[in-house]
């Protein structure tokens, strides 16, 4: 669960899909007949893929995660699109947030070399990208920009917080 | 190839992203009813111009097929034009007279086809055996001679033009001297009359007529005028180079000369 090896990533994959579809899927709060608050933890898998993963493979793994979540959400393609987008955007987030001396891929066994600030920023970017793209795909038209904005505004802080807790609890390496 | 691989290596994530994104769009549209409705609506609203563009392109792609369809249609319509019809209206000119018995009748005909210009010219007229056209009948136009019917079919007949190297037509002068009209295959405006006796007095400008001796053309049909004479030494004859009165290769209307006495005269020849 905490390592960069394939087994850890596979376990992480199933754990996060399980959390997303069996626990956090039940969370949907809203008013006026529409839900605005969701919890998205699935993008954490994309965020925690090893740094050295080839970029196309990141996109493909993200797609697999999204399509797995979709099977349980019965919205085939929506999560997959959002996850694919997140997987693609990850390389740019990493480039933006790169420390001055670059990433020490093998330096630390438990990710402590990456500061808490870095983790919060990184997760913020990933969750935002995932949430905005997910709600856009769900609405599927720019006509519903208000709903997209509201859902994103309510969903992002909660998911961000939860993912931050998970990361600090697990202290994974990437 | 190496460059292609390099492009993929450098942009692999982008290509993968676009490919999977398209796959996701396909899945979304085909598996989620709200999204597919929105997509269908968008297609209806925005797709008009796209469809116009696509049909515009498509209309160019099947131009060849359209061409064939139009050509078939043109062929059908051309078949309805008057030019394509076989004129069954028969215009036969004859004289009803007690003093004179009709010998020649003239059957109006149109030249509908002709061979390309060469030393042996033929043409086709739109009158055939059903109107009594037979092999050996002469064909004339308003100014001069056209040729001799060679091969009649039911509705058409092939005519050997006088501008054919096999042509031999009896031609003579008004003073009774006569020879053979033939063509050397050179100049379509000039022909030669051979075997005129060298003592016959011929001046340039004299008119050459048909003699009617071969029962092909009526007697006295103008052929042309003498341009010059060439005395053939030692043969006792002279050749007349003549200028034709008509242009056999250019005339469109013709008359088939039908000699009503021909059979009678043929029997005389055979005895």
PDB file of N, CA, C and O in Angstrom, chain B residues 72-137:
ATOM      1  N   UNK B  72     -25.840   8.717 -69.308  1.00  0.00           N
ATOM      2  CA  UNK B  72     -26.919   7.831 -69.732  1.00  0.00           C
ATOM      3  C   UNK B  72     -28.182   8.639 -70.025  1.00  0.00           C
ATOM      4  O   UNK B  72     -28.878   8.408 -71.003  1.00  0.00           O
ATOM      5  N   UNK B  73     -28.423   9.622 -69.131  1.00  0.00           N
ATOM      6  CA  UNK B  73     -29.617  10.449 -69.325  1.00  0.00           C
ATOM      7  C   UNK B  73     -29.510  11.247 -70.623  1.00  0.00           C
ATOM      8  O   UNK B  73     -30.466  11.368 -71.383  1.00  0.00           O
ATOM      9  N   UNK B  74     -28.298  11.785 -70.878  1.00  0.00           N
ATOM     10  CA  UNK B  74     -28.112  12.562 -72.108  1.00  0.00           C
ATOM     11  C   UNK B  74     -28.326  11.672 -73.321  1.00  0.00           C
ATOM     12  O   UNK B  74     -28.974  12.072 -74.302  1.00  0.00           O
ATOM     13  N   UNK B  75     -27.786  10.435 -73.228  1.00  0.00           N
ATOM     14  CA  UNK B  75     -27.959   9.517 -74.361  1.00  0.00           C
ATOM     15  C   UNK B  75     -29.442   9.258 -74.618  1.00  0.00           C
ATOM     16  O   UNK B  75     -29.897   9.228 -75.766  1.00  0.00           O
ATOM     17  N   UNK B  76     -30.207   9.115 -73.498  1.00  0.00           N
ATOM     18  CA  UNK B  76     -31.630   8.857 -73.655  1.00  0.00           C
ATOM     19  C   UNK B  76     -32.316  10.055 -74.296  1.00  0.00           C
ATOM     20  O   UNK B  76     -33.143   9.918 -75.200  1.00  0.00           O
ATOM     21  N   UNK B  77     -31.939  11.262 -73.812  1.00  0.00           N
ATOM     22  CA  UNK B  77     -32.592  12.466 -74.334  1.00  0.00           C
ATOM     23  C   UNK B  77     -32.202  12.720 -75.781  1.00  0.00           C
ATOM     24  O   UNK B  77     -33.021  13.155 -76.588  1.00  0.00           O
ATOM     25  N   UNK B  78     -30.923  12.448 -76.094  1.00  0.00           N
ATOM     26  CA  UNK B  78     -30.497  12.628 -77.479  1.00  0.00           C
ATOM     27  C   UNK B  78     -31.292  11.712 -78.406  1.00  0.00           C
ATOM     28  O   UNK B  78     -31.571  12.071 -79.542  1.00  0.00           O
ATOM     29  N   UNK B  79     -31.641  10.537 -77.885  1.00  0.00           N
ATOM     30  CA  UNK B  79     -32.438   9.620 -78.690  1.00  0.00           C
ATOM     31  C   UNK B  79     -33.809  10.169 -79.024  1.00  0.00           C
ATOM     32  O   UNK B  79     -34.471   9.711 -79.948  1.00  0.00           O
ATOM     33  N   UNK B  80     -34.260  11.172 -78.222  1.00  0.00           N
ATOM     34  CA  UNK B  80     -35.576  11.755 -78.474  1.00  0.00           C
ATOM     35  C   UNK B  80     -35.517  12.931 -79.430  1.00  0.00           C
ATOM     36  O   UNK B  80     -36.551  13.429 -79.879  1.00  0.00           O
ATOM     37  N   UNK B  81     -34.295  13.410 -79.726  1.00  0.00           N
ATOM     38  CA  UNK B  81     -34.181  14.571 -80.604  1.00  0.00           C
ATOM     39  C   UNK B  81     -34.557  14.192 -82.031  1.00  0.00           C
ATOM     40  O   UNK B  81     -34.402  13.050 -82.444  1.00  0.00           O
ATOM     41  N   UNK B  82     -35.024  15.164 -82.819  1.00  0.00           N
ATOM     42  CA  UNK B  82     -35.402  14.851 -84.203  1.00  0.00           C
ATOM     43  C   UNK B  82     -34.234  14.306 -85.014  1.00  0.00           C
ATOM     44  O   UNK B  82     -34.421  13.467 -85.882  1.00  0.00           O
ATOM     45  N   UNK B  83     -33.022  14.772 -84.696  1.00  0.00           N
ATOM     46  CA  UNK B  83     -31.870  14.305 -85.470  1.00  0.00           C
ATOM     47  C   UNK B  83     -31.657  12.810 -85.314  1.00  0.00           C
ATOM     48  O   UNK B  83     -31.048  12.174 -86.174  1.00  0.00           O
ATOM     49  N   UNK B  84     -32.107  12.267 -84.191  1.00  0.00           N
ATOM     50  CA  UNK B  84     -31.850  10.854 -83.952  1.00  0.00           C
ATOM     51  C   UNK B  84     -32.877   9.962 -84.623  1.00  0.00           C
ATOM     52  O   UNK B  84     -32.711   8.757 -84.653  1.00  0.00           O
ATOM     53  N   UNK B  85     -33.922  10.547 -85.119  1.00  0.00           N
ATOM     54  CA  UNK B  85     -34.988   9.729 -85.686  1.00  0.00           C
ATOM     55  C   UNK B  85     -34.671   9.430 -87.158  1.00  0.00           C
ATOM     56  O   UNK B  85     -34.005  10.206 -87.839  1.00  0.00           O
ATOM     57  N   UNK B  86     -35.182   8.339 -87.588  1.00  0.00           N
ATOM     58  CA  UNK B  86     -35.078   7.986 -89.005  1.00  0.00           C
ATOM     59  C   UNK B  86     -36.289   8.569 -89.705  1.00  0.00           C
ATOM     60  O   UNK B  86     -37.434   8.253 -89.356  1.00  0.00           O
ATOM     61  N   UNK B  87     -36.025   9.440 -90.646  1.00  0.00           N
ATOM     62  CA  UNK B  87     -37.129  10.153 -91.290  1.00  0.00           C
ATOM     63  C   UNK B  87     -37.814   9.239 -92.280  1.00  0.00           C
ATOM     64  O   UNK B  87     -37.253   8.886 -93.311  1.00  0.00           O
ATOM     65  N   UNK B  88     -39.022   8.832 -91.937  1.00  0.00           N
ATOM     66  CA  UNK B  88     -39.729   7.914 -92.829  1.00  0.00           C
ATOM     67  C   UNK B  88     -40.524   8.663 -93.898  1.00  0.00           C
ATOM     68  O   UNK B  88     -41.108   8.053 -94.778  1.00  0.00           O
ATOM     69  N   UNK B  89     -40.524   9.994 -93.775  1.00  0.00           N
ATOM     70  CA  UNK B  89     -41.259  10.765 -94.779  1.00  0.00           C
ATOM     71  C   UNK B  89     -40.491  10.704 -96.095  1.00  0.00           C
ATOM     72  O   UNK B  89     -39.315  11.052 -96.163  1.00  0.00           O
ATOM     73  N   UNK B  90     -41.132  10.258 -97.106  1.00  0.00           N
ATOM     74  CA  UNK B  90     -40.448  10.031 -98.372  1.00  0.00           C
ATOM     75  C   UNK B  90     -40.765  11.184 -99.308  1.00  0.00           C
ATOM     76  O   UNK B  90     -41.924  11.515 -99.527  1.00  0.00           O
ATOM     77  N   UNK B  91     -39.722  11.808 -99.774  1.00  0.00           N
ATOM     78  CA  UNK B  91     -39.916  12.882-100.747  1.00  0.00           C
ATOM     79  C   UNK B  91     -39.370  12.399-102.073  1.00  0.00           C
ATOM     80  O   UNK B  91     -38.172  12.363-102.291  1.00  0.00           O
ATOM     81  N   UNK B  92     -40.238  12.001-102.918  1.00  0.00           N
ATOM     82  CA  UNK B  92     -39.825  11.535-104.245  1.00  0.00           C
ATOM     83  C   UNK B  92     -40.358  12.532-105.257  1.00  0.00           C
ATOM     84  O   UNK B  92     -41.536  12.879-105.247  1.00  0.00           O
ATOM     85  N   UNK B  93     -39.459  13.001-106.083  1.00  0.00           N
ATOM     86  CA  UNK B  93     -39.857  14.010-107.067  1.00  0.00           C
ATOM     87  C   UNK B  93     -40.002  13.326-108.418  1.00  0.00           C
ATOM     88  O   UNK B  93     -39.112  12.618-108.873  1.00  0.00           O
ATOM     89  N   UNK B  94     -41.116  13.506-109.054  1.00  0.00           N
ATOM     90  CA  UNK B  94     -41.273  12.912-110.388  1.00  0.00           C
ATOM     91  C   UNK B  94     -42.250  13.776-111.188  1.00  0.00           C
ATOM     92  O   UNK B  94     -42.946  14.628-110.642  1.00  0.00           O
ATOM     93  N   UNK B  95     -42.233  13.578-112.426  1.00  0.00           N
ATOM     94  CA  UNK B  95     -43.062  14.389-113.316  1.00  0.00           C
ATOM     95  C   UNK B  95     -44.114  13.488-113.949  1.00  0.00           C
ATOM     96  O   UNK B  95     -43.824  12.374-114.393  1.00  0.00           O
ATOM     97  N   UNK B  96     -45.324  13.969-113.926  1.00  0.00           N
ATOM     98  CA  UNK B  96     -46.388  13.202-114.568  1.00  0.00           C
ATOM     99  C   UNK B  96     -46.708  13.880-115.904  1.00  0.00           C
ATOM    100  O   UNK B  96     -47.266  14.957-115.951  1.00  0.00           O
ATOM    101  N   UNK B  97     -46.298  13.271-116.957  1.00  0.00           N
ATOM    102  CA  UNK B  97     -46.436  13.914-118.266  1.00  0.00           C
ATOM    103  C   UNK B  97     -46.763  12.844-119.306  1.00  0.00           C
ATOM    104  O   UNK B  97     -46.248  11.747-119.258  1.00  0.00           O
ATOM    105  N   UNK B  98     -47.605  13.201-120.250  1.00  0.00           N
ATOM    106  CA  UNK B  98     -47.966  12.216-121.273  1.00  0.00           C
ATOM    107  C   UNK B  98     -46.877  12.092-122.320  1.00  0.00           C
ATOM    108  O   UNK B  98     -46.620  11.037-122.862  1.00  0.00           O
ATOM    109  N   UNK B  99     -46.237  13.227-122.619  1.00  0.00           N
ATOM    110  CA  UNK B  99     -45.225  13.205-123.645  1.00  0.00           C
ATOM    111  C   UNK B  99     -43.996  12.452-123.199  1.00  0.00           C
ATOM    112  O   UNK B  99     -43.409  11.684-123.932  1.00  0.00           O
ATOM    113  N   UNK B 100     -43.633  12.769-121.974  1.00  0.00           N
ATOM    114  CA  UNK B 100     -42.418  12.133-121.452  1.00  0.00           C
ATOM    115  C   UNK B 100     -42.796  11.035-120.496  1.00  0.00           C
ATOM    116  O   UNK B 100     -43.681  11.196-119.670  1.00  0.00           O
ATOM    117  N   UNK B 101     -42.084   9.980-120.586  1.00  0.00           N
ATOM    118  CA  UNK B 101     -42.253   8.902-119.620  1.00  0.00           C
ATOM    119  C   UNK B 101     -41.164   9.067-118.559  1.00  0.00           C
ATOM    120  O   UNK B 101     -40.019   9.345-118.888  1.00  0.00           O
ATOM    121  N   UNK B 102     -41.587   8.936-117.307  1.00  0.00           N
ATOM    122  CA  UNK B 102     -40.613   9.132-116.238  1.00  0.00           C
ATOM    123  C   UNK B 102     -39.526   8.081-116.323  1.00  0.00           C
ATOM    124  O   UNK B 102     -39.805   6.890-116.321  1.00  0.00           O
ATOM    125  N   UNK B 103     -38.268   8.545-116.427  1.00  0.00           N
ATOM    126  CA  UNK B 103     -37.182   7.574-116.422  1.00  0.00           C
ATOM    127  C   UNK B 103     -36.440   7.588-115.092  1.00  0.00           C
ATOM    128  O   UNK B 103     -36.172   6.548-114.528  1.00  0.00           O
ATOM    129  N   UNK B 104     -36.100   8.761-114.635  1.00  0.00           N
ATOM    130  CA  UNK B 104     -35.360   8.844-113.372  1.00  0.00           C
ATOM    131  C   UNK B 104     -36.272   9.420-112.305  1.00  0.00           C
ATOM    132  O   UNK B 104     -36.996  10.378-112.550  1.00  0.00           O
ATOM    133  N   UNK B 105     -36.231   8.834-111.124  1.00  0.00           N
ATOM    134  CA  UNK B 105     -36.839   9.486-109.969  1.00  0.00           C
ATOM    135  C   UNK B 105     -35.713   9.840-108.993  1.00  0.00           C
ATOM    136  O   UNK B 105     -34.679   9.177-108.944  1.00  0.00           O
ATOM    137  N   UNK B 106     -35.956  10.877-108.269  1.00  0.00           N
ATOM    138  CA  UNK B 106     -34.947  11.366-107.311  1.00  0.00           C
ATOM    139  C   UNK B 106     -35.512  11.220-105.901  1.00  0.00           C
ATOM    140  O   UNK B 106     -36.557  11.751-105.587  1.00  0.00           O
ATOM    141  N   UNK B 107     -34.802  10.485-105.142  1.00  0.00           N
ATOM    142  CA  UNK B 107     -35.233  10.218-103.771  1.00  0.00           C
ATOM    143  C   UNK B 107     -34.368  11.061-102.832  1.00  0.00           C
ATOM    144  O   UNK B 107     -33.146  10.915-102.788  1.00  0.00           O
ATOM    145  N   UNK B 108     -35.035  11.973-102.148  1.00  0.00           N
ATOM    146  CA  UNK B 108     -34.268  12.857-101.253  1.00  0.00           C
ATOM    147  C   UNK B 108     -33.677  12.044-100.114  1.00  0.00           C
ATOM    148  O   UNK B 108     -34.331  11.182 -99.533  1.00  0.00           O
ATOM    149  N   UNK B 109     -32.444  12.330 -99.816  1.00  0.00           N
ATOM    150  CA  UNK B 109     -31.750  11.590 -98.752  1.00  0.00           C
ATOM    151  C   UNK B 109     -30.814  12.539 -98.029  1.00  0.00           C
ATOM    152  O   UNK B 109     -30.453  13.600 -98.541  1.00  0.00           O
ATOM    153  N   UNK B 110     -30.462  12.169 -96.833  1.00  0.00           N
ATOM    154  CA  UNK B 110     -29.481  12.935 -96.066  1.00  0.00           C
ATOM    155  C   UNK B 110     -28.246  12.084 -95.867  1.00  0.00           C
ATOM    156  O   UNK B 110     -28.348  10.878 -95.633  1.00  0.00           O
ATOM    157  N   UNK B 111     -27.113  12.743 -95.967  1.00  0.00           N
ATOM    158  CA  UNK B 111     -25.868  12.030 -95.672  1.00  0.00           C
ATOM    159  C   UNK B 111     -25.695  12.052 -94.161  1.00  0.00           C
ATOM    160  O   UNK B 111     -25.586  13.116 -93.548  1.00  0.00           O
ATOM    161  N   UNK B 112     -25.752  10.856 -93.564  1.00  0.00           N
ATOM    162  CA  UNK B 112     -25.749  10.785 -92.111  1.00  0.00           C
ATOM    163  C   UNK B 112     -24.412  10.355 -91.552  1.00  0.00           C
ATOM    164  O   UNK B 112     -24.185  10.428 -90.351  1.00  0.00           O
ATOM    165  N   UNK B 113     -23.512   9.910 -92.388  1.00  0.00           N
ATOM    166  CA  UNK B 113     -22.239   9.408 -91.874  1.00  0.00           C
ATOM    167  C   UNK B 113     -21.262   9.441 -93.020  1.00  0.00           C
ATOM    168  O   UNK B 113     -21.633   9.250 -94.171  1.00  0.00           O
ATOM    169  N   UNK B 114     -20.015   9.747 -92.695  1.00  0.00           N
ATOM    170  CA  UNK B 114     -19.015   9.661 -93.755  1.00  0.00           C
ATOM    171  C   UNK B 114     -17.690   9.225 -93.164  1.00  0.00           C
ATOM    172  O   UNK B 114     -17.407   9.445 -91.992  1.00  0.00           O
ATOM    173  N   UNK B 115     -16.932   8.609 -94.007  1.00  0.00           N
ATOM    174  CA  UNK B 115     -15.627   8.122 -93.563  1.00  0.00           C
ATOM    175  C   UNK B 115     -14.704   9.316 -93.388  1.00  0.00           C
ATOM    176  O   UNK B 115     -14.908  10.369 -93.968  1.00  0.00           O
ATOM    177  N   UNK B 116     -13.677   9.147 -92.570  1.00  0.00           N
ATOM    178  CA  UNK B 116     -12.673  10.211 -92.492  1.00  0.00           C
ATOM    179  C   UNK B 116     -12.023  10.404 -93.852  1.00  0.00           C
ATOM    180  O   UNK B 116     -11.947   9.480 -94.663  1.00  0.00           O
ATOM    181  N   UNK B 117     -11.530  11.611 -94.089  1.00  0.00           N
ATOM    182  CA  UNK B 117     -10.981  11.917 -95.405  1.00  0.00           C
ATOM    183  C   UNK B 117      -9.762  11.068 -95.681  1.00  0.00           C
ATOM    184  O   UNK B 117      -8.829  11.015 -94.898  1.00  0.00           O
ATOM    185  N   UNK B 118      -9.791  10.405 -96.796  1.00  0.00           N
ATOM    186  CA  UNK B 118      -8.674   9.560 -97.210  1.00  0.00           C
ATOM    187  C   UNK B 118      -8.856   9.283 -98.704  1.00  0.00           C
ATOM    188  O   UNK B 118      -9.854   9.714 -99.288  1.00  0.00           O
ATOM    189  N   UNK B 119      -7.917   8.602 -99.337  1.00  0.00           N
ATOM    190  CA  UNK B 119      -8.058   8.398-100.792  1.00  0.00           C
ATOM    191  C   UNK B 119      -9.305   7.623-101.191  1.00  0.00           C
ATOM    192  O   UNK B 119      -9.777   7.758-102.311  1.00  0.00           O
ATOM    193  N   UNK B 120      -9.852   6.797-100.288  1.00  0.00           N
ATOM    194  CA  UNK B 120     -11.064   6.058-100.629  1.00  0.00           C
ATOM    195  C   UNK B 120     -12.176   6.495 -99.684  1.00  0.00           C
ATOM    196  O   UNK B 120     -12.270   6.041 -98.557  1.00  0.00           O
ATOM    197  N   UNK B 121     -13.000   7.411-100.168  1.00  0.00           N
ATOM    198  CA  UNK B 121     -14.032   7.968 -99.312  1.00  0.00           C
ATOM    199  C   UNK B 121     -15.356   7.252 -99.521  1.00  0.00           C
ATOM    200  O   UNK B 121     -15.705   6.883-100.646  1.00  0.00           O
ATOM    201  N   UNK B 122     -16.063   7.060 -98.429  1.00  0.00           N
ATOM    202  CA  UNK B 122     -17.434   6.549 -98.512  1.00  0.00           C
ATOM    203  C   UNK B 122     -18.291   7.401 -97.603  1.00  0.00           C
ATOM    204  O   UNK B 122     -17.790   8.136 -96.750  1.00  0.00           O
ATOM    205  N   UNK B 123     -19.608   7.296 -97.809  1.00  0.00           N
ATOM    206  CA  UNK B 123     -20.507   7.947 -96.868  1.00  0.00           C
ATOM    207  C   UNK B 123     -21.766   7.090 -96.777  1.00  0.00           C
ATOM    208  O   UNK B 123     -21.939   6.124 -97.518  1.00  0.00           O
ATOM    209  N   UNK B 124     -22.621   7.453 -95.844  1.00  0.00           N
ATOM    210  CA  UNK B 124     -23.844   6.675 -95.614  1.00  0.00           C
ATOM    211  C   UNK B 124     -25.024   7.617 -95.719  1.00  0.00           C
ATOM    212  O   UNK B 124     -24.999   8.725 -95.171  1.00  0.00           O
ATOM    213  N   UNK B 125     -26.052   7.186 -96.451  1.00  0.00           N
ATOM    214  CA  UNK B 125     -27.276   7.988 -96.558  1.00  0.00           C
ATOM    215  C   UNK B 125     -28.390   7.255 -95.816  1.00  0.00           C
ATOM    216  O   UNK B 125     -28.314   6.047 -95.590  1.00  0.00           O
ATOM    217  N   UNK B 126     -29.406   8.030 -95.445  1.00  0.00           N
ATOM    218  CA  UNK B 126     -30.466   7.458 -94.619  1.00  0.00           C
ATOM    219  C   UNK B 126     -31.631   6.934 -95.458  1.00  0.00           C
ATOM    220  O   UNK B 126     -32.784   7.067 -95.080  1.00  0.00           O
ATOM    221  N   UNK B 127     -31.327   6.360 -96.582  1.00  0.00           N
ATOM    222  CA  UNK B 127     -32.370   5.705 -97.378  1.00  0.00           C
ATOM    223  C   UNK B 127     -31.876   4.312 -97.728  1.00  0.00           C
ATOM    224  O   UNK B 127     -30.701   4.160 -98.080  1.00  0.00           O
ATOM    225  N   UNK B 128     -32.756   3.333 -97.626  1.00  0.00           N
ATOM    226  CA  UNK B 128     -32.304   1.973 -97.860  1.00  0.00           C
ATOM    227  C   UNK B 128     -33.238   1.193 -98.753  1.00  0.00           C
ATOM    228  O   UNK B 128     -34.066   1.765 -99.485  1.00  0.00           O
ATOM    229  N   UNK B 129     -33.131  -0.108 -98.641  1.00  0.00           N
ATOM    230  CA  UNK B 129     -33.866  -0.974 -99.561  1.00  0.00           C
ATOM    231  C   UNK B 129     -35.371  -0.820 -99.415  1.00  0.00           C
ATOM    232  O   UNK B 129     -36.106  -1.063-100.363  1.00  0.00           O
ATOM    233  N   UNK B 130     -35.824  -0.431 -98.239  1.00  0.00           N
ATOM    234  CA  UNK B 130     -37.284  -0.310 -98.079  1.00  0.00           C
ATOM    235  C   UNK B 130     -37.855   0.823 -98.927  1.00  0.00           C
ATOM    236  O   UNK B 130     -39.062   0.896 -99.124  1.00  0.00           O
ATOM    237  N   UNK B 131     -36.983   1.715 -99.415  1.00  0.00           N
ATOM    238  CA  UNK B 131     -37.434   2.763-100.328  1.00  0.00           C
ATOM    239  C   UNK B 131     -36.865   2.538-101.720  1.00  0.00           C
ATOM    240  O   UNK B 131     -36.811   3.455-102.527  1.00  0.00           O
ATOM    241  N   UNK B 132     -36.411   1.355-101.979  1.00  0.00           N
ATOM    242  CA  UNK B 132     -35.988   1.004-103.321  1.00  0.00           C
ATOM    243  C   UNK B 132     -34.568   1.365-103.659  1.00  0.00           C
ATOM    244  O   UNK B 132     -34.201   1.383-104.833  1.00  0.00           O
ATOM    245  N   UNK B 133     -33.773   1.681-102.693  1.00  0.00           N
ATOM    246  CA  UNK B 133     -32.369   1.976-102.987  1.00  0.00           C
ATOM    247  C   UNK B 133     -31.655   0.662-103.266  1.00  0.00           C
ATOM    248  O   UNK B 133     -31.787  -0.295-102.516  1.00  0.00           O
ATOM    249  N   UNK B 134     -30.934   0.631-104.354  1.00  0.00           N
ATOM    250  CA  UNK B 134     -30.245  -0.600-104.744  1.00  0.00           C
ATOM    251  C   UNK B 134     -28.804  -0.294-105.051  1.00  0.00           C
ATOM    252  O   UNK B 134     -28.430   0.870-105.283  1.00  0.00           O
ATOM    253  N   UNK B 135     -28.022  -1.343-105.077  1.00  0.00           N
ATOM    254  CA  UNK B 135     -26.620  -1.172-105.433  1.00  0.00           C
ATOM    255  C   UNK B 135     -26.508  -0.639-106.842  1.00  0.00           C
ATOM    256  O   UNK B 135     -27.233  -1.062-107.747  1.00  0.00           O
ATOM    257  N   UNK B 136     -25.591   0.304-107.058  1.00  0.00           N
ATOM    258  CA  UNK B 136     -25.352   0.825-108.391  1.00  0.00           C
ATOM    259  C   UNK B 136     -26.137   2.073-108.716  1.00  0.00           C
ATOM    260  O   UNK B 136     -25.945   2.650-109.784  1.00  0.00           O
ATOM    261  N   UNK B 137     -27.011   2.506-107.827  1.00  0.00           N
ATOM    262  CA  UNK B 137     -27.735   3.743-108.107  1.00  0.00           C
ATOM    263  C   UNK B 137     -26.864   4.944-107.774  1.00  0.00           C
ATOM    264  O   UNK B 137     -26.087   4.925-106.833  1.00  0.00           O
TER     265      UNK B 137
END
